[in-house]
Amino acid sequence: MTSILDKRFRIKDSIDIYIDDRVEERTKIQFYKINTREKISITADRQVTEVLRRLSGVAPVQEELNELGYTFDEVEAINLFTFLAQKNVIEEITKTPPPINNHLIDRYLRQINFFDNFFDHVTGYEAQNKLLNTKLTIIGAGAVGSNIATQLTRAGLGAIQIIDPKELSEGSIERHSFATRLNIGVPKVTALKEHLEQINPEIRITTSRSLLTPTTNLDALIDEDTDLVINTADEPYIGHTSTKLGRYLWPKQLPLYVAGGFDAHHMSTGEFIIPGITPCIDCCSNTFREALKDWKPTYASDQINTKSRPNPIAEDSFQSIGGSYAQSLFSSSHASISIISFIIKKDKNLPKLSKRGEYLINHGTMTWFAMQKNEKCNVCGIL
Ligand SMILES: [Zn+2]
């Protein structure tokens, strides 16, 4: 059987090593992941320090150990290298080429390096490959939705479906990264598609100018091959459209991320609804209803009435709601990082916690609000 000591390893480029050998015999070695600031410490014999300093990846570990002329306990050496590999401190040198093309490595190298530190269960290349093979649906190409689409496209997303009925207006320029003087009056989905294709001509994009309402046929609206749906539509009320989407997506095992929305969510992020893992959409709605019952009007889903507004798809329907580009970027950045993490971790054990976060700009603090499962819920509860 091949032992880990028969493989070739080197310390990753993104790892700094600090060695404190002021104490005799035993040495404290700290591995510092540059990209994530994570520290991993071990205490080891002095000779281990020498091994790590000279680890080159040119020969199998066993040979490098022998060349140093030290006698090692084989079990201890196996344990050490298994630990360092699990912690993503060392990388195996193999003849297998990285799973993505060279031109993509040039494009995404810094991010691949970050992923290498950020995720323990996959290499940076494998993480990047997962993004390249993922398709998302974004409902709402507004200030938050369009910036999520832009960030994920820059990150190397493979395909995206964009759904939004509106056109860009003078007022869009303030908060939509893709809006300029030149595309006022152009449908948002068309302008955003062009913008994303300029960032990455290889991304596959489909668009729809449908307005999501309580009567929308989601089978016809949402592309069948999507991996995840993000709801950022501000009208009708995002709580109602999210309920409709969440109920539709759960039995299909498709996750839903709720972001943005007009309702004072300028610097908020989340929640994630992941079938079989987090609370379902109805439990999330109930959590909000319970928490907010004293100060927020409550709605029933059958009360959605877009006709009560003069023009439900006009850009300035909610002109009085305030917000800046910087706030939209904060929201969309949080969402993008959560979504990238999900895409890369989805085959592993995901946290069961689903929460909505909000940055309170006047206080300089981030607050978190956890969704609760109703134990009797026949969708997500403990039966
Ligand atoms: Zn539930």
mmCIF file of C-alpha atoms and ligand atoms in Angstrom:
data_model
loop_
_atom_site.group_PDB
_atom_site.id
_atom_site.type_symbol
_atom_site.label_atom_id
_atom_site.label_comp_id
_atom_site.label_asym_id
_atom_site.label_seq_id
_atom_site.Cartn_x
_atom_site.Cartn_y
_atom_site.Cartn_z
ATOM 1 C CA MET A 1 0.000 0.000 0.000
ATOM 2 C CA THR A 2 1.271 3.473 -0.850
ATOM 3 C CA SER A 3 2.099 5.532 2.199
ATOM 4 C CA ILE A 4 1.867 9.311 2.342
ATOM 5 C CA LEU A 5 5.671 9.198 2.732
ATOM 6 C CA ASP A 6 5.961 7.836 -0.829
ATOM 7 C CA LYS A 7 4.421 11.012 -2.199
ATOM 8 C CA ARG A 8 6.141 14.268 -3.026
ATOM 9 C CA PHE A 9 5.102 17.379 -1.129
ATOM 10 C CA ARG A 10 6.093 21.005 -0.834
ATOM 11 C CA ILE A 11 4.991 23.832 1.429
ATOM 12 C CA LYS A 12 2.366 25.900 -0.357
ATOM 13 C CA ASP A 13 3.397 29.319 -1.648
ATOM 14 C CA SER A 14 0.596 30.935 0.334
ATOM 15 C CA ILE A 15 1.976 29.666 3.670
ATOM 16 C CA ASP A 16 4.474 31.547 5.829
ATOM 17 C CA ILE A 17 6.297 29.540 8.477
ATOM 18 C CA TYR A 18 7.375 31.034 11.803
ATOM 19 C CA ILE A 19 9.705 28.978 13.929
ATOM 20 C CA ASP A 20 10.258 29.689 17.605
ATOM 21 C CA ASP A 21 13.227 27.571 18.635
ATOM 22 C CA ARG A 22 14.242 29.493 21.736
ATOM 23 C CA VAL A 23 13.238 26.521 23.846
ATOM 24 C CA GLU A 24 15.634 23.601 23.681
ATOM 25 C CA GLU A 25 14.652 20.332 22.031
ATOM 26 C CA ARG A 26 11.010 21.127 21.299
ATOM 27 C CA THR A 27 10.234 23.815 18.765
ATOM 28 C CA LYS A 28 7.033 25.732 18.172
ATOM 29 C CA ILE A 29 6.202 25.940 14.482
ATOM 30 C CA GLN A 30 3.450 28.218 13.290
ATOM 31 C CA PHE A 31 1.972 28.036 9.788
ATOM 32 C CA TYR A 32 0.328 31.259 8.722
ATOM 33 C CA LYS A 33 -2.111 31.238 5.809
ATOM 34 C CA ILE A 34 -1.434 34.583 4.161
ATOM 35 C CA ASN A 35 -4.799 34.873 2.409
ATOM 36 C CA THR A 36 -7.071 34.029 5.318
ATOM 37 C CA ARG A 37 -4.896 34.975 8.349
ATOM 38 C CA GLU A 38 -5.495 31.477 9.757
ATOM 39 C CA LYS A 39 -2.756 30.191 12.060
ATOM 40 C CA ILE A 40 -1.924 26.546 12.692
ATOM 41 C CA SER A 41 0.620 25.703 15.384
ATOM 42 C CA ILE A 42 2.479 22.513 16.166
ATOM 43 C CA THR A 43 5.169 21.675 18.658
ATOM 44 C CA ALA A 44 7.759 19.308 17.293
ATOM 45 C CA ASP A 45 11.308 18.059 17.568
ATOM 46 C CA ARG A 46 13.962 20.411 16.276
ATOM 47 C CA GLN A 47 14.704 18.141 13.329
ATOM 48 C CA VAL A 48 11.128 18.510 12.047
ATOM 49 C CA THR A 49 11.904 22.190 11.516
ATOM 50 C CA GLU A 50 14.801 21.195 9.307
ATOM 51 C CA VAL A 51 12.639 18.760 7.351
ATOM 52 C CA LEU A 52 10.027 21.421 6.668
ATOM 53 C CA ARG A 53 12.663 23.989 5.696
ATOM 54 C CA ARG A 54 14.105 21.635 3.119
ATOM 55 C CA LEU A 55 10.934 20.054 1.831
ATOM 56 C CA SER A 56 11.241 20.595 -1.908
ATOM 57 C CA GLY A 57 8.815 18.218 -3.601
ATOM 58 C CA VAL A 58 11.647 16.945 -5.814
ATOM 59 C CA ALA A 59 11.679 13.486 -4.211
ATOM 60 C CA PRO A 60 9.211 11.435 -2.134
ATOM 61 C CA VAL A 61 9.061 12.514 1.506
ATOM 62 C CA GLN A 62 10.704 9.261 2.657
ATOM 63 C CA GLU A 63 13.732 9.965 0.462
ATOM 64 C CA GLU A 64 13.989 13.560 1.645
ATOM 65 C CA LEU A 65 13.897 12.318 5.242
ATOM 66 C CA ASN A 66 16.618 9.763 4.552
ATOM 67 C CA GLU A 67 18.807 12.347 2.845
ATOM 68 C CA LEU A 68 18.716 14.470 5.954
ATOM 69 C CA GLY A 69 20.204 11.565 7.811
ATOM 70 C CA TYR A 70 17.718 11.606 10.632
ATOM 71 C CA THR A 71 15.986 8.601 12.049
ATOM 72 C CA PHE A 72 12.259 9.101 12.094
ATOM 73 C CA ASP A 73 9.514 7.150 13.714
ATOM 74 C CA GLU A 74 7.480 6.170 10.654
ATOM 75 C CA VAL A 75 4.108 6.461 12.374
ATOM 76 C CA GLU A 76 4.949 9.932 13.685
ATOM 77 C CA ALA A 77 6.132 11.034 10.244
ATOM 78 C CA ILE A 78 2.932 9.692 8.637
ATOM 79 C CA ASN A 79 0.830 11.495 11.248
ATOM 80 C CA LEU A 80 2.707 14.752 10.725
ATOM 81 C CA PHE A 81 2.367 14.750 6.942
ATOM 82 C CA THR A 82 -1.255 13.600 7.067
ATOM 83 C CA PHE A 83 -2.003 16.499 9.441
ATOM 84 C CA LEU A 84 -0.193 19.052 7.258
ATOM 85 C CA ALA A 85 -1.974 17.796 4.131
ATOM 86 C CA GLN A 86 -5.385 17.921 5.859
ATOM 87 C CA LYS A 87 -4.705 21.452 7.008
ATOM 88 C CA ASN A 88 -3.752 22.454 3.462
ATOM 89 C CA VAL A 89 -0.288 23.524 4.527
ATOM 90 C CA ILE A 90 1.535 21.272 2.066
ATOM 91 C CA GLU A 91 0.603 20.379 -1.482
ATOM 92 C CA GLU A 92 1.267 17.167 -3.282
ATOM 93 C CA ILE A 93 3.393 17.409 -6.402
ATOM 94 C CA THR A 94 1.798 15.187 -9.009
ATOM 95 C CA LYS A 95 2.169 14.680 -12.724
ATOM 96 C CA THR A 96 -1.555 15.351 -13.168
ATOM 97 C CA PRO A 97 -2.057 18.793 -14.688
ATOM 98 C CA PRO A 98 -4.417 21.219 -12.909
ATOM 99 C CA PRO A 99 -8.064 20.568 -13.867
ATOM 100 C CA ILE A 100 -8.432 23.863 -15.741
ATOM 101 C CA ASN A 101 -6.923 25.416 -18.870
ATOM 102 C CA ASN A 102 -3.772 27.516 -18.722
ATOM 103 C CA HIS A 103 -5.449 30.729 -19.842
ATOM 104 C CA LEU A 104 -7.942 30.350 -16.993
ATOM 105 C CA ILE A 105 -5.123 29.835 -14.514
ATOM 106 C CA ASP A 106 -3.631 33.167 -15.643
ATOM 107 C CA ARG A 107 -6.996 34.853 -15.213
ATOM 108 C CA TYR A 108 -7.916 33.435 -11.833
ATOM 109 C CA LEU A 109 -4.537 32.797 -10.193
ATOM 110 C CA ARG A 110 -4.979 35.183 -7.256
ATOM 111 C CA GLN A 111 -8.418 33.791 -6.503
ATOM 112 C CA ILE A 112 -7.189 30.197 -6.870
ATOM 113 C CA ASN A 113 -4.510 31.051 -4.318
ATOM 114 C CA PHE A 114 -7.138 32.456 -1.971
ATOM 115 C CA PHE A 115 -9.402 29.409 -2.417
ATOM 116 C CA ASP A 116 -6.422 27.225 -1.619
ATOM 117 C CA ASN A 117 -6.275 28.733 1.874
ATOM 118 C CA PHE A 118 -10.002 29.307 2.311
ATOM 119 C CA PHE A 119 -11.180 25.746 1.649
ATOM 120 C CA ASP A 120 -9.644 22.769 3.392
ATOM 121 C CA HIS A 121 -11.289 19.954 1.447
ATOM 122 C CA VAL A 122 -10.344 20.963 -2.110
ATOM 123 C CA THR A 123 -7.388 22.561 -3.846
ATOM 124 C CA GLY A 124 -7.700 26.070 -5.233
ATOM 125 C CA TYR A 125 -7.873 24.605 -8.745
ATOM 126 C CA GLU A 126 -10.669 22.214 -7.822
ATOM 127 C CA ALA A 127 -12.591 25.052 -6.181
ATOM 128 C CA GLN A 128 -12.202 27.209 -9.291
ATOM 129 C CA ASN A 129 -13.327 24.294 -11.441
ATOM 130 C CA LYS A 130 -16.546 23.976 -9.432
ATOM 131 C CA LEU A 131 -17.359 27.638 -10.092
ATOM 132 C CA LEU A 132 -16.634 27.224 -13.802
ATOM 133 C CA ASN A 133 -19.195 24.402 -13.888
ATOM 134 C CA THR A 134 -21.990 26.154 -11.990
ATOM 135 C CA LYS A 135 -25.097 27.898 -13.317
ATOM 136 C CA LEU A 136 -27.059 30.398 -11.245
ATOM 137 C CA THR A 137 -30.385 32.144 -11.724
ATOM 138 C CA ILE A 138 -30.641 35.733 -10.486
ATOM 139 C CA ILE A 139 -34.098 37.237 -10.144
ATOM 140 C CA GLY A 140 -33.753 41.018 -10.159
ATOM 141 C CA ALA A 141 -30.980 42.867 -11.999
ATOM 142 C CA GLY A 142 -31.121 45.842 -9.651
ATOM 143 C CA ALA A 143 -28.438 47.396 -7.487
ATOM 144 C CA VAL A 144 -27.783 44.230 -5.465
ATOM 145 C CA GLY A 145 -28.656 41.566 -8.062
ATOM 146 C CA SER A 146 -26.536 43.078 -10.834
ATOM 147 C CA ASN A 147 -23.549 43.442 -8.537
ATOM 148 C CA ILE A 148 -23.853 39.816 -7.428
ATOM 149 C CA ALA A 149 -23.966 38.830 -11.120
ATOM 150 C CA THR A 150 -20.911 40.979 -11.857
ATOM 151 C CA GLN A 151 -18.889 39.673 -8.914
ATOM 152 C CA LEU A 152 -19.691 36.038 -9.651
ATOM 153 C CA THR A 153 -18.895 36.516 -13.332
ATOM 154 C CA ARG A 154 -15.519 37.997 -12.397
ATOM 155 C CA ALA A 155 -15.057 34.972 -10.104
ATOM 156 C CA GLY A 156 -15.476 32.625 -13.081
ATOM 157 C CA LEU A 157 -19.076 31.444 -12.913
ATOM 158 C CA GLY A 158 -19.922 29.154 -15.851
ATOM 159 C CA ALA A 159 -23.468 30.244 -16.678
ATOM 160 C CA ILE A 160 -26.142 32.615 -15.458
ATOM 161 C CA GLN A 161 -29.818 33.280 -16.043
ATOM 162 C CA ILE A 162 -30.926 36.870 -15.430
ATOM 163 C CA ILE A 163 -34.593 37.733 -14.904
ATOM 164 C CA ASP A 164 -35.810 41.341 -14.704
ATOM 165 C CA PRO A 165 -38.646 43.188 -16.477
ATOM 166 C CA LYS A 166 -37.320 46.740 -16.066
ATOM 167 C CA GLU A 167 -35.301 49.156 -18.160
ATOM 168 C CA LEU A 168 -32.375 51.279 -17.033
ATOM 169 C CA SER A 169 -33.259 54.842 -16.100
ATOM 170 C CA GLU A 170 -31.335 57.986 -15.183
ATOM 171 C CA GLY A 171 -31.660 56.944 -11.541
ATOM 172 C CA SER A 172 -30.051 53.531 -12.214
ATOM 173 C CA ILE A 173 -26.636 55.110 -12.798
ATOM 174 C CA GLU A 174 -26.202 55.794 -9.102
ATOM 175 C CA ARG A 175 -26.264 52.142 -8.002
ATOM 176 C CA HIS A 176 -25.980 49.815 -11.030
ATOM 177 C CA SER A 177 -22.357 49.118 -11.973
ATOM 178 C CA PHE A 178 -23.340 48.390 -15.592
ATOM 179 C CA ALA A 179 -25.518 51.508 -16.112
ATOM 180 C CA THR A 180 -24.000 54.451 -18.015
ATOM 181 C CA ARG A 181 -25.256 57.482 -19.912
ATOM 182 C CA LEU A 182 -25.203 55.295 -23.019
ATOM 183 C CA ASN A 183 -27.672 52.610 -22.008
ATOM 184 C CA ILE A 184 -30.524 54.530 -20.355
ATOM 185 C CA GLY A 185 -33.782 53.016 -21.641
ATOM 186 C CA VAL A 186 -32.169 49.671 -22.491
ATOM 187 C CA PRO A 187 -33.695 46.590 -20.762
ATOM 188 C CA LYS A 188 -31.627 45.774 -17.680
ATOM 189 C CA VAL A 189 -31.193 42.145 -18.729
ATOM 190 C CA THR A 190 -29.795 43.199 -22.129
ATOM 191 C CA ALA A 191 -27.398 45.779 -20.682
ATOM 192 C CA LEU A 192 -26.234 43.439 -17.913
ATOM 193 C CA LYS A 193 -25.718 40.562 -20.376
ATOM 194 C CA GLU A 194 -23.469 42.801 -22.522
ATOM 195 C CA HIS A 195 -21.567 43.945 -19.435
ATOM 196 C CA LEU A 196 -20.976 40.383 -18.212
ATOM 197 C CA GLU A 197 -19.906 39.195 -21.680
ATOM 198 C CA GLN A 198 -17.331 41.987 -21.781
ATOM 199 C CA ILE A 199 -15.923 40.651 -18.492
ATOM 200 C CA ASN A 200 -15.987 37.024 -19.612
ATOM 201 C CA PRO A 201 -16.943 36.169 -23.224
ATOM 202 C CA GLU A 202 -17.089 32.473 -22.271
ATOM 203 C CA ILE A 203 -19.912 32.819 -19.743
ATOM 204 C CA ARG A 204 -23.229 31.400 -20.994
ATOM 205 C CA ILE A 205 -26.128 33.789 -20.345
ATOM 206 C CA THR A 206 -29.882 33.469 -20.756
ATOM 207 C CA THR A 207 -32.303 36.301 -20.000
ATOM 208 C CA SER A 208 -35.983 36.839 -19.341
ATOM 209 C CA ARG A 209 -37.984 40.052 -18.958
ATOM 210 C CA SER A 210 -40.738 38.392 -16.930
ATOM 211 C CA LEU A 211 -41.974 39.878 -13.675
ATOM 212 C CA LEU A 212 -42.152 37.273 -10.927
ATOM 213 C CA THR A 213 -45.657 37.422 -9.428
ATOM 214 C CA PRO A 214 -47.781 35.036 -7.326
ATOM 215 C CA THR A 215 -49.207 33.547 -10.512
ATOM 216 C CA THR A 216 -45.939 33.063 -12.409
ATOM 217 C CA ASN A 217 -45.321 29.545 -13.703
ATOM 218 C CA LEU A 218 -41.874 28.881 -12.255
ATOM 219 C CA ASP A 219 -41.358 25.805 -14.443
ATOM 220 C CA ALA A 220 -41.499 28.114 -17.455
ATOM 221 C CA LEU A 221 -39.506 30.930 -15.813
ATOM 222 C CA ILE A 222 -36.497 29.211 -14.244
ATOM 223 C CA ASP A 223 -34.004 27.401 -16.468
ATOM 224 C CA GLU A 224 -34.111 23.670 -15.770
ATOM 225 C CA ASP A 225 -30.315 23.315 -15.505
ATOM 226 C CA THR A 226 -29.763 25.959 -12.833
ATOM 227 C CA ASP A 227 -27.890 24.983 -9.656
ATOM 228 C CA LEU A 228 -29.077 27.773 -7.361
ATOM 229 C CA VAL A 229 -31.563 30.665 -7.389
ATOM 230 C CA ILE A 230 -30.899 34.114 -5.940
ATOM 231 C CA ASN A 231 -33.849 36.389 -5.268
ATOM 232 C CA THR A 232 -33.092 40.104 -5.194
ATOM 233 C CA ALA A 233 -36.349 41.359 -6.765
ATOM 234 C CA ASP A 234 -37.789 44.309 -4.880
ATOM 235 C CA GLU A 235 -41.312 44.023 -6.278
ATOM 236 C CA PRO A 236 -43.634 42.447 -5.383
ATOM 237 C CA TYR A 237 -42.519 42.323 -1.749
ATOM 238 C CA ILE A 238 -39.427 40.092 -1.580
ATOM 239 C CA GLY A 239 -40.820 38.070 1.338
ATOM 240 C CA HIS A 240 -43.720 36.887 -0.807
ATOM 241 C CA THR A 241 -41.712 36.069 -3.934
ATOM 242 C CA SER A 242 -39.148 34.258 -1.769
ATOM 243 C CA THR A 243 -41.912 32.156 -0.205
ATOM 244 C CA LYS A 244 -43.142 31.168 -3.659
ATOM 245 C CA LEU A 245 -39.607 30.376 -4.829
ATOM 246 C CA GLY A 246 -38.610 28.547 -1.639
ATOM 247 C CA ARG A 247 -41.649 26.262 -1.753
ATOM 248 C CA TYR A 248 -40.988 25.510 -5.437
ATOM 249 C CA LEU A 249 -37.251 24.883 -5.110
ATOM 250 C CA TRP A 250 -37.187 22.775 -1.899
ATOM 251 C CA PRO A 251 -38.585 19.526 -3.403
ATOM 252 C CA LYS A 252 -36.244 19.982 -6.368
ATOM 253 C CA GLN A 253 -33.284 20.065 -3.941
ATOM 254 C CA LEU A 254 -32.325 23.497 -5.256
ATOM 255 C CA PRO A 255 -31.090 26.152 -2.831
ATOM 256 C CA LEU A 256 -32.390 29.718 -2.626
ATOM 257 C CA TYR A 257 -30.436 32.762 -1.502
ATOM 258 C CA VAL A 258 -32.394 35.866 -0.550
ATOM 259 C CA ALA A 259 -30.550 39.166 -0.925
ATOM 260 C CA GLY A 260 -31.392 42.807 -1.319
ATOM 261 C CA GLY A 261 -35.014 43.822 -1.747
ATOM 262 C CA PHE A 262 -36.325 47.343 -1.277
ATOM 263 C CA ASP A 263 -37.340 46.855 2.305
ATOM 264 C CA ALA A 264 -34.479 48.599 4.113
ATOM 265 C CA HIS A 265 -32.083 45.767 3.388
ATOM 266 C CA HIS A 266 -29.360 48.046 2.114
ATOM 267 C CA MET A 267 -26.532 46.489 4.079
ATOM 268 C CA SER A 268 -27.993 43.086 4.805
ATOM 269 C CA THR A 269 -27.172 39.619 3.566
ATOM 270 C CA GLY A 270 -28.713 36.185 3.566
ATOM 271 C CA GLU A 271 -30.628 34.011 4.282
ATOM 272 C CA PHE A 272 -29.737 30.762 2.578
ATOM 273 C CA ILE A 273 -32.469 28.140 2.193
ATOM 274 C CA ILE A 274 -30.780 24.798 1.525
ATOM 275 C CA PRO A 275 -33.135 21.802 1.135
ATOM 276 C CA GLY A 276 -32.572 19.115 3.734
ATOM 277 C CA ILE A 277 -30.181 21.302 5.720
ATOM 278 C CA THR A 278 -31.411 24.745 6.786
ATOM 279 C CA PRO A 279 -34.893 25.808 7.928
ATOM 280 C CA CYS A 280 -37.354 25.902 5.024
ATOM 281 C CA ILE A 281 -38.720 29.163 3.599
ATOM 282 C CA ASP A 282 -41.904 29.012 5.684
ATOM 283 C CA CYS A 283 -39.933 28.526 8.898
ATOM 284 C CA CYS A 284 -37.734 31.489 7.912
ATOM 285 C CA SER A 285 -40.819 33.623 7.229
ATOM 286 C CA ASN A 286 -42.255 32.618 10.593
ATOM 287 C CA THR A 287 -38.982 33.531 12.315
ATOM 288 C CA PHE A 288 -39.200 37.034 10.827
ATOM 289 C CA ARG A 289 -42.918 37.326 11.552
ATOM 290 C CA GLU A 290 -42.359 36.427 15.204
ATOM 291 C CA ALA A 291 -39.393 38.734 15.621
ATOM 292 C CA LEU A 292 -40.872 41.683 13.813
ATOM 293 C CA LYS A 293 -44.525 41.455 14.835
ATOM 294 C CA ASP A 294 -44.343 44.502 17.085
ATOM 295 C CA TRP A 295 -43.098 46.979 14.529
ATOM 296 C CA LYS A 296 -43.576 45.720 11.027
ATOM 297 C CA PRO A 297 -46.796 45.197 9.113
ATOM 298 C CA THR A 298 -47.470 41.558 8.349
ATOM 299 C CA TYR A 299 -48.754 40.242 5.056
ATOM 300 C CA ALA A 300 -50.334 37.031 3.949
ATOM 301 C CA SER A 301 -49.172 35.642 0.638
ATOM 302 C CA ASP A 302 -52.659 35.899 -0.818
ATOM 303 C CA GLN A 303 -52.606 39.647 -0.186
ATOM 304 C CA ILE A 304 -49.966 40.369 -2.794
ATOM 305 C CA ASN A 305 -51.496 42.885 -5.123
ATOM 306 C CA THR A 306 -49.138 44.502 -7.538
ATOM 307 C CA LYS A 307 -52.019 46.369 -9.191
ATOM 308 C CA SER A 308 -52.393 48.622 -6.180
ATOM 309 C CA ARG A 309 -49.211 50.365 -7.251
ATOM 310 C CA PRO A 310 -49.374 52.754 -10.191
ATOM 311 C CA ASN A 311 -46.752 50.967 -12.248
ATOM 312 C CA PRO A 312 -45.299 47.865 -10.642
ATOM 313 C CA ILE A 313 -42.343 47.678 -12.980
ATOM 314 C CA ALA A 314 -41.339 51.332 -13.079
ATOM 315 C CA GLU A 315 -37.830 51.962 -11.838
ATOM 316 C CA ASP A 316 -38.944 54.760 -9.535
ATOM 317 C CA SER A 317 -41.862 52.994 -7.826
ATOM 318 C CA PHE A 318 -39.879 53.078 -4.609
ATOM 319 C CA GLN A 319 -38.094 56.317 -5.188
ATOM 320 C CA SER A 320 -38.440 57.326 -1.575
ATOM 321 C CA ILE A 321 -36.435 54.329 -0.357
ATOM 322 C CA GLY A 322 -32.852 55.479 0.092
ATOM 323 C CA GLY A 323 -29.586 53.708 -0.585
ATOM 324 C CA SER A 324 -26.148 54.195 -2.053
ATOM 325 C CA TYR A 325 -23.908 52.214 -4.397
ATOM 326 C CA ALA A 326 -21.502 51.520 -1.515
ATOM 327 C CA GLN A 327 -24.301 49.916 0.507
ATOM 328 C CA SER A 328 -25.433 47.785 -2.438
ATOM 329 C CA LEU A 329 -21.849 46.618 -2.912
ATOM 330 C CA PHE A 330 -21.614 45.636 0.748
ATOM 331 C CA SER A 331 -24.786 43.549 0.432
ATOM 332 C CA SER A 332 -23.776 41.982 -2.867
ATOM 333 C CA SER A 333 -20.239 41.215 -1.673
ATOM 334 C CA HIS A 334 -21.531 39.354 1.377
ATOM 335 C CA ALA A 335 -23.984 37.459 -0.815
ATOM 336 C CA SER A 336 -21.306 36.607 -3.393
ATOM 337 C CA ILE A 337 -18.907 35.226 -0.790
ATOM 338 C CA SER A 338 -21.685 33.123 0.805
ATOM 339 C CA ILE A 339 -22.750 31.791 -2.595
ATOM 340 C CA ILE A 340 -19.187 30.950 -3.676
ATOM 341 C CA SER A 341 -18.654 29.157 -0.346
ATOM 342 C CA PHE A 342 -21.830 27.162 -0.859
ATOM 343 C CA ILE A 343 -20.914 26.154 -4.422
ATOM 344 C CA ILE A 344 -17.529 24.899 -3.322
ATOM 345 C CA LYS A 345 -18.632 23.261 -0.072
ATOM 346 C CA LYS A 346 -21.949 21.794 -1.190
ATOM 347 C CA ASP A 347 -20.720 18.203 -1.318
ATOM 348 C CA LYS A 348 -19.415 18.477 2.243
ATOM 349 C CA ASN A 349 -21.176 18.997 5.526
ATOM 350 C CA LEU A 350 -22.767 22.406 5.312
ATOM 351 C CA PRO A 351 -23.629 24.409 8.430
ATOM 352 C CA LYS A 352 -27.268 23.930 9.393
ATOM 353 C CA LEU A 353 -27.517 27.516 10.481
ATOM 354 C CA SER A 354 -29.208 30.001 8.195
ATOM 355 C CA LYS A 355 -28.998 33.622 9.190
ATOM 356 C CA ARG A 356 -29.661 37.129 8.019
ATOM 357 C CA GLY A 357 -26.910 39.616 8.735
ATOM 358 C CA GLU A 358 -27.155 43.364 8.727
ATOM 359 C CA TYR A 359 -24.455 45.968 9.091
ATOM 360 C CA LEU A 360 -25.676 48.839 11.237
ATOM 361 C CA ILE A 361 -23.877 51.732 9.664
ATOM 362 C CA ASN A 362 -24.576 54.166 12.508
ATOM 363 C CA HIS A 363 -23.087 51.786 15.067
ATOM 364 C CA GLY A 364 -20.337 50.180 13.006
ATOM 365 C CA THR A 365 -21.509 46.705 14.011
ATOM 366 C CA MET A 366 -22.692 43.610 12.206
ATOM 367 C CA THR A 367 -25.787 41.945 13.641
ATOM 368 C CA TRP A 368 -26.947 38.393 12.919
ATOM 369 C CA PHE A 369 -30.425 37.010 13.100
ATOM 370 C CA ALA A 370 -30.740 33.212 13.078
ATOM 371 C CA MET A 371 -33.598 31.426 11.313
ATOM 372 C CA GLN A 372 -35.445 28.861 13.414
ATOM 373 C CA LYS A 373 -36.916 25.508 12.398
ATOM 374 C CA ASN A 374 -40.368 24.766 13.709
ATOM 375 C CA GLU A 375 -39.919 21.232 15.064
ATOM 376 C CA LYS A 376 -43.375 20.309 13.836
ATOM 377 C CA CYS A 377 -42.774 21.651 10.328
ATOM 378 C CA ASN A 378 -43.524 18.865 7.887
ATOM 379 C CA VAL A 379 -41.010 20.259 5.380
ATOM 380 C CA CYS A 380 -37.821 20.812 7.403
ATOM 381 C CA GLY A 381 -38.730 19.946 11.001
ATOM 382 C CA ILE A 382 -37.630 17.063 13.168
ATOM 383 C CA LEU A 383 -40.395 14.525 12.771
HETATM 384 ZN ZN ZN B 1 -39.822 24.334 7.984
#
